[in-house]
mmCIF file of C-alpha atoms in Angstrom:
data_model
loop_
_atom_site.group_PDB
_atom_site.id
_atom_site.type_symbol
_atom_site.label_atom_id
_atom_site.label_comp_id
_atom_site.label_asym_id
_atom_site.label_seq_id
_atom_site.Cartn_x
_atom_site.Cartn_y
_atom_site.Cartn_z
ATOM 1 C CA ALA A 116 -10.081 -1.737 15.413
ATOM 2 C CA GLN A 117 -10.803 -2.261 11.164
ATOM 3 C CA SER A 118 -9.702 -5.186 9.627
ATOM 4 C CA VAL A 119 -10.432 -5.495 5.633
ATOM 5 C CA THR A 120 -10.984 -9.090 4.622
ATOM 6 C CA GLN A 121 -9.375 -10.617 1.122
ATOM 7 C CA PRO A 122 -11.146 -13.830 0.874
ATOM 8 C CA ASP A 123 -10.075 -15.202 -2.407
ATOM 9 C CA ILE A 124 -6.101 -15.525 -2.320
ATOM 10 C CA HIS A 125 -6.281 -16.477 -5.848
ATOM 11 C CA ILE A 126 -8.124 -16.149 -8.425
ATOM 12 C CA THR A 127 -7.971 -17.623 -12.520
ATOM 13 C CA VAL A 128 -10.121 -15.684 -14.930
ATOM 14 C CA SER A 129 -10.439 -16.571 -18.355
ATOM 15 C CA GLU A 130 -9.547 -13.003 -21.473
ATOM 16 C CA GLY A 131 -12.281 -11.293 -22.031
ATOM 17 C CA ALA A 132 -14.360 -12.102 -18.969
ATOM 18 C CA SER A 133 -15.612 -11.050 -16.075
ATOM 19 C CA LEU A 134 -13.890 -10.002 -12.965
ATOM 20 C CA GLU A 135 -14.730 -9.482 -9.748
ATOM 21 C CA LEU A 136 -12.423 -9.483 -6.587
ATOM 22 C CA ARG A 137 -13.879 -9.086 -3.016
ATOM 23 C CA CYS A 138 -13.003 -7.506 -0.286
ATOM 24 C CA ASN A 139 -14.722 -6.154 3.026
ATOM 25 C CA TYR A 140 -14.145 -4.760 6.082
ATOM 26 C CA SER A 141 -14.623 -3.327 9.553
ATOM 27 C CA TYR A 142 -14.937 0.042 10.409
ATOM 28 C CA GLY A 143 -18.144 1.412 12.465
ATOM 29 C CA ALA A 144 -18.473 4.680 9.909
ATOM 30 C CA THR A 145 -18.177 5.423 6.615
ATOM 31 C CA PRO A 146 -15.251 4.529 5.536
ATOM 32 C CA TYR A 147 -12.128 5.071 3.305
ATOM 33 C CA LEU A 148 -11.888 2.412 1.149
ATOM 34 C CA PHE A 149 -9.219 1.918 -2.302
ATOM 35 C CA TRP A 150 -8.460 -0.639 -4.522
ATOM 36 C CA TYR A 151 -4.500 -0.658 -5.816
ATOM 37 C CA VAL A 152 -3.406 -2.927 -8.495
ATOM 38 C CA GLN A 153 0.180 -3.873 -8.553
ATOM 39 C CA SER A 154 2.935 -5.950 -10.781
ATOM 40 C CA PRO A 155 5.043 -8.756 -10.317
ATOM 41 C CA GLY A 156 8.103 -6.818 -8.637
ATOM 42 C CA GLN A 157 6.381 -3.536 -8.695
ATOM 43 C CA GLY A 158 4.960 -0.618 -5.993
ATOM 44 C CA LEU A 159 1.229 -0.295 -5.564
ATOM 45 C CA GLN A 160 -0.083 1.822 -7.933
ATOM 46 C CA LEU A 161 -3.997 3.503 -7.412
ATOM 47 C CA LEU A 162 -6.915 2.261 -9.229
ATOM 48 C CA LEU A 163 -9.926 3.857 -6.705
ATOM 49 C CA LYS A 164 -11.065 4.729 -4.019
ATOM 50 C CA TYR A 165 -14.121 6.228 -2.485
ATOM 51 C CA PHE A 166 -14.759 8.710 -0.176
ATOM 52 C CA SER A 167 -18.593 9.973 -0.305
ATOM 53 C CA GLY A 168 -21.050 10.660 -2.288
ATOM 54 C CA ASP A 169 -21.203 7.942 -5.282
ATOM 55 C CA THR A 170 -21.280 4.635 -4.013
ATOM 56 C CA LEU A 171 -20.660 3.243 -7.853
ATOM 57 C CA VAL A 172 -16.448 4.590 -9.214
ATOM 58 C CA GLN A 173 -15.276 4.378 -11.662
ATOM 59 C CA GLY A 174 -10.891 3.949 -11.924
ATOM 60 C CA ILE A 175 -8.062 3.908 -14.499
ATOM 61 C CA LYS A 176 -7.518 0.726 -16.781
ATOM 62 C CA GLY A 177 -11.807 0.375 -16.631
ATOM 63 C CA PHE A 178 -11.990 -1.086 -13.169
ATOM 64 C CA GLU A 179 -14.948 0.470 -11.241
ATOM 65 C CA ALA A 180 -16.132 -0.613 -7.948
ATOM 66 C CA GLU A 181 -19.113 -0.481 -5.639
ATOM 67 C CA PHE A 182 -19.378 1.210 -2.502
ATOM 68 C CA LYS A 183 -22.779 -1.800 -0.430
ATOM 69 C CA ARG A 184 -22.917 -0.407 3.120
ATOM 70 C CA SER A 185 -25.018 -2.376 4.475
ATOM 71 C CA GLN A 186 -22.828 -5.284 3.403
ATOM 72 C CA SER A 187 -19.284 -3.242 4.692
ATOM 73 C CA SER A 188 -18.168 -4.643 1.501
ATOM 74 C CA PHE A 189 -16.551 -2.861 -1.758
ATOM 75 C CA ASN A 190 -15.630 -5.251 -5.017
ATOM 76 C CA LEU A 191 -13.857 -4.454 -7.039
ATOM 77 C CA ARG A 192 -15.524 -5.187 -10.987
ATOM 78 C CA LYS A 193 -14.298 -4.842 -14.616
ATOM 79 C CA PRO A 194 -16.653 -5.852 -17.534
ATOM 80 C CA SER A 195 -13.468 -8.117 -19.764
ATOM 81 C CA VAL A 196 -9.923 -8.687 -18.752
ATOM 82 C CA HIS A 197 -7.071 -8.338 -20.907
ATOM 83 C CA TRP A 198 -4.385 -10.803 -20.522
ATOM 84 C CA SER A 199 -2.014 -7.075 -18.811
ATOM 85 C CA ASP A 200 -4.518 -7.641 -15.743
ATOM 86 C CA ALA A 201 -2.598 -10.096 -14.337
ATOM 87 C CA ALA A 202 -1.766 -8.823 -11.145
ATOM 88 C CA GLU A 203 -1.723 -8.776 -7.374
ATOM 89 C CA TYR A 204 -4.543 -6.432 -5.648
ATOM 90 C CA PHE A 205 -4.708 -4.629 -2.777
ATOM 91 C CA CYS A 206 -8.334 -3.471 -0.971
ATOM 92 C CA ALA A 207 -7.270 -0.675 1.386
ATOM 93 C CA VAL A 208 -9.663 0.953 4.746
ATOM 94 C CA GLY A 209 -8.997 4.605 6.179
ATOM 95 C CA MET A 210 -10.861 6.720 8.815
ATOM 96 C CA GLU A 211 -10.737 10.190 7.836
ATOM 97 C CA TYR A 212 -9.424 10.676 12.109
ATOM 98 C CA GLY A 213 -6.606 8.805 11.238
ATOM 99 C CA ASN A 214 -3.492 8.490 9.289
ATOM 100 C CA LYS A 215 -2.807 5.371 8.561
ATOM 101 C CA LEU A 216 -4.355 2.281 6.065
ATOM 102 C CA VAL A 217 -5.363 -0.521 7.216
ATOM 103 C CA PHE A 218 -4.812 -3.561 3.919
ATOM 104 C CA GLY A 219 -5.728 -6.115 2.566
ATOM 105 C CA ALA A 220 -3.948 -9.459 1.670
ATOM 106 C CA GLY A 221 -4.169 -9.159 -1.421
ATOM 107 C CA THR A 222 -5.897 -11.300 -4.232
ATOM 108 C CA ILE A 223 -3.503 -12.538 -7.487
ATOM 109 C CA LEU A 224 -5.401 -12.368 -9.767
ATOM 110 C CA ARG A 225 -4.025 -15.225 -13.773
ATOM 111 C CA VAL A 226 -5.404 -14.059 -17.092
ATOM 112 C CA LYS A 227 -5.704 -17.327 -19.065
ATOM 113 C CA SER A 228 -6.054 -16.843 -22.555
ATOM 114 C CA ASP B 235 2.418 13.527 -11.151
ATOM 115 C CA VAL B 236 3.105 12.528 -7.279
ATOM 116 C CA LYS B 237 5.980 10.929 -7.403
ATOM 117 C CA VAL B 238 8.528 8.499 -4.190
ATOM 118 C CA THR B 239 11.574 6.866 -5.473
ATOM 119 C CA GLN B 240 13.285 5.155 -3.588
ATOM 120 C CA SER B 241 17.331 5.050 -3.831
ATOM 121 C CA SER B 242 17.724 1.701 -3.998
ATOM 122 C CA ARG B 243 16.084 -1.347 -6.249
ATOM 123 C CA TYR B 244 17.642 -4.543 -5.338
ATOM 124 C CA LEU B 245 20.358 -4.417 -1.946
ATOM 125 C CA VAL B 246 22.113 -7.235 -0.522
ATOM 126 C CA LYS B 247 24.292 -6.935 2.404
ATOM 127 C CA ARG B 248 25.604 -8.860 5.473
ATOM 128 C CA THR B 249 24.492 -10.177 8.151
ATOM 129 C CA GLY B 250 25.180 -7.150 11.210
ATOM 130 C CA GLU B 251 25.713 -4.771 8.591
ATOM 131 C CA LYS B 252 23.757 -1.901 9.870
ATOM 132 C CA VAL B 253 21.664 -0.742 6.298
ATOM 133 C CA PHE B 254 19.937 2.978 5.440
ATOM 134 C CA LEU B 255 16.630 2.942 3.139
ATOM 135 C CA GLU B 256 16.315 6.221 1.479
ATOM 136 C CA CYS B 257 12.596 7.763 0.034
ATOM 137 C CA VAL B 258 11.704 10.767 -1.327
ATOM 138 C CA GLN B 259 8.851 12.650 -2.042
ATOM 139 C CA ASP B 260 8.530 15.701 -4.696
ATOM 140 C CA MET B 261 4.394 16.590 -3.589
ATOM 141 C CA ASP B 262 5.144 18.190 -0.068
ATOM 142 C CA HIS B 263 2.791 15.693 1.596
ATOM 143 C CA GLU B 264 3.135 15.207 5.636
ATOM 144 C CA ASN B 265 2.764 11.932 5.700
ATOM 145 C CA MET B 266 5.147 8.591 5.113
ATOM 146 C CA PHE B 267 5.253 5.279 5.614
ATOM 147 C CA TRP B 268 7.455 2.287 5.075
ATOM 148 C CA TYR B 269 5.800 -1.184 5.530
ATOM 149 C CA ARG B 270 7.385 -4.114 4.383
ATOM 150 C CA GLN B 271 5.548 -7.213 2.506
ATOM 151 C CA ASP B 272 5.885 -10.863 2.008
ATOM 152 C CA PRO B 273 4.453 -14.073 0.147
ATOM 153 C CA GLY B 274 1.336 -14.355 2.234
ATOM 154 C CA LEU B 275 1.513 -12.258 4.808
ATOM 155 C CA GLY B 276 0.562 -8.834 2.628
ATOM 156 C CA LEU B 277 1.682 -5.663 3.961
ATOM 157 C CA ARG B 278 3.541 -4.657 7.115
ATOM 158 C CA LEU B 279 3.810 -2.028 9.095
ATOM 159 C CA ILE B 280 6.892 -0.715 10.290
ATOM 160 C CA TYR B 281 6.745 2.660 10.870
ATOM 161 C CA PHE B 282 5.461 6.131 10.119
ATOM 162 C CA SER B 283 6.488 9.581 10.530
ATOM 163 C CA TYR B 284 3.111 12.343 10.325
ATOM 164 C CA ASP B 285 5.371 15.065 11.074
ATOM 165 C CA VAL B 286 9.112 16.622 10.137
ATOM 166 C CA LYS B 287 10.617 14.405 13.193
ATOM 167 C CA MET B 288 7.833 12.832 14.346
ATOM 168 C CA LYS B 289 7.669 8.959 14.427
ATOM 169 C CA GLU B 290 4.869 6.011 14.977
ATOM 170 C CA LYS B 291 5.612 2.517 14.886
ATOM 171 C CA GLY B 292 3.454 -0.040 13.090
ATOM 172 C CA ASP B 293 3.227 -2.666 13.338
ATOM 173 C CA ILE B 294 6.594 -4.706 13.297
ATOM 174 C CA PRO B 295 9.343 -1.824 14.061
ATOM 175 C CA GLU B 296 11.643 -3.723 16.038
ATOM 176 C CA GLY B 297 14.929 -4.523 14.919
ATOM 177 C CA TYR B 298 14.430 -0.723 12.310
ATOM 178 C CA SER B 299 13.763 3.052 13.450
ATOM 179 C CA VAL B 300 13.397 5.875 11.086
ATOM 180 C CA SER B 301 14.593 8.800 10.808
ATOM 181 C CA ARG B 302 12.820 11.768 9.300
ATOM 182 C CA GLU B 303 14.685 15.094 9.683
ATOM 183 C CA LYS B 304 12.690 16.832 6.420
ATOM 184 C CA LYS B 305 9.243 16.610 4.497
ATOM 185 C CA GLU B 306 10.036 15.288 1.151
ATOM 186 C CA ARG B 307 12.741 13.018 3.390
ATOM 187 C CA PHE B 308 12.054 9.449 5.245
ATOM 188 C CA SER B 309 14.751 6.702 5.903
ATOM 189 C CA LEU B 310 14.731 3.584 7.344
ATOM 190 C CA ILE B 311 17.040 1.278 9.549
ATOM 191 C CA LEU B 312 18.267 -1.760 9.965
ATOM 192 C CA GLU B 313 20.514 -1.629 12.550
ATOM 193 C CA SER B 314 21.797 -4.231 12.323
ATOM 194 C CA ALA B 315 20.925 -6.536 9.789
ATOM 195 C CA SER B 316 20.182 -10.230 9.813
ATOM 196 C CA THR B 317 18.570 -12.885 7.638
ATOM 197 C CA ASN B 318 14.792 -12.356 8.677
ATOM 198 C CA GLN B 319 14.711 -8.412 7.138
ATOM 199 C CA THR B 320 15.616 -10.757 3.226
ATOM 200 C CA SER B 321 11.908 -9.239 2.217
ATOM 201 C CA MET B 322 10.260 -6.870 0.653
ATOM 202 C CA TYR B 323 10.241 -2.975 1.708
ATOM 203 C CA LEU B 324 7.179 0.041 0.269
ATOM 204 C CA CYS B 325 7.872 3.750 0.454
ATOM 205 C CA ALA B 326 4.672 5.504 0.668
ATOM 206 C CA SER B 327 2.978 9.244 1.480
ATOM 207 C CA SER B 328 -0.099 10.969 1.359
ATOM 208 C CA PHE B 329 -1.687 13.806 2.472
ATOM 209 C CA SER B 330 -4.148 13.728 4.841
ATOM 210 C CA PRO B 331 -7.223 11.687 5.321
ATOM 211 C CA ARG B 332 -8.740 14.962 5.417
ATOM 212 C CA ASP B 333 -7.365 16.468 2.286
ATOM 213 C CA THR B 334 -9.654 15.793 -1.117
ATOM 214 C CA ASN B 335 -6.764 13.967 -2.696
ATOM 215 C CA TYR B 336 -6.232 11.577 0.513
ATOM 216 C CA GLY B 337 -4.272 8.451 -0.347
ATOM 217 C CA TYR B 338 -0.484 6.585 -1.342
ATOM 218 C CA THR B 339 0.850 7.188 -3.696
ATOM 219 C CA PHE B 340 4.019 4.357 -2.996
ATOM 220 C CA GLY B 341 7.657 3.576 -4.560
ATOM 221 C CA SER B 342 9.033 1.488 -6.649
ATOM 222 C CA GLY B 343 9.938 -0.985 -3.811
ATOM 223 C CA THR B 344 13.464 -2.289 -2.501
ATOM 224 C CA ARG B 345 14.418 -4.890 -2.408
ATOM 225 C CA LEU B 346 16.612 -6.604 0.386
ATOM 226 C CA THR B 347 19.010 -9.331 0.874
ATOM 227 C CA VAL B 348 21.020 -10.025 3.913
ATOM 228 C CA VAL B 349 23.037 -12.745 3.276
#
């Protein structure tokens, strides 16, 4: 069965600093990979996704993520964090012949000024 | 843009009431989902549907039922609300994974409080 691990429950970074949120998945074939962001009291918004091809994908709000098959990872990065990036971030994995995504437990990002 | 609309942002219901949460999507998605979200537990799948009148249980279906009479609408029903069903409920929809636009689109959520 698929599973997703986000090892960090909370991360605090200073405004302007770089950010990396970790995501590891367990799945035998090439997965479909997603990152979502959730602001307080809101639904989840898609940041980016990877299906195939170039392993470095660009998303909205200046985020990018890199698929590393050998490490079963799909880490999210941003070179310079803004205070408005404070939110909860979810990694998710899906597969070609299934209808459900499996979500990680989420990482709460705090940004200090 | 795809829009997923949940009928209520906040609801307060009494224990034992029958509660209906409505979700409507406007982009002809085949799949629709209901999740609940609780602090420290992440998103847990309650039910999903991949076609009209079709439904499948998720990870925590007990105490819930669903209805999908039309492709665009997916309703979550709490047959007899209990305080442990106080939660944030999120609806999502998607095309099938074989579509290049695959990915969930979420509604804004309904925060349900059962008193």
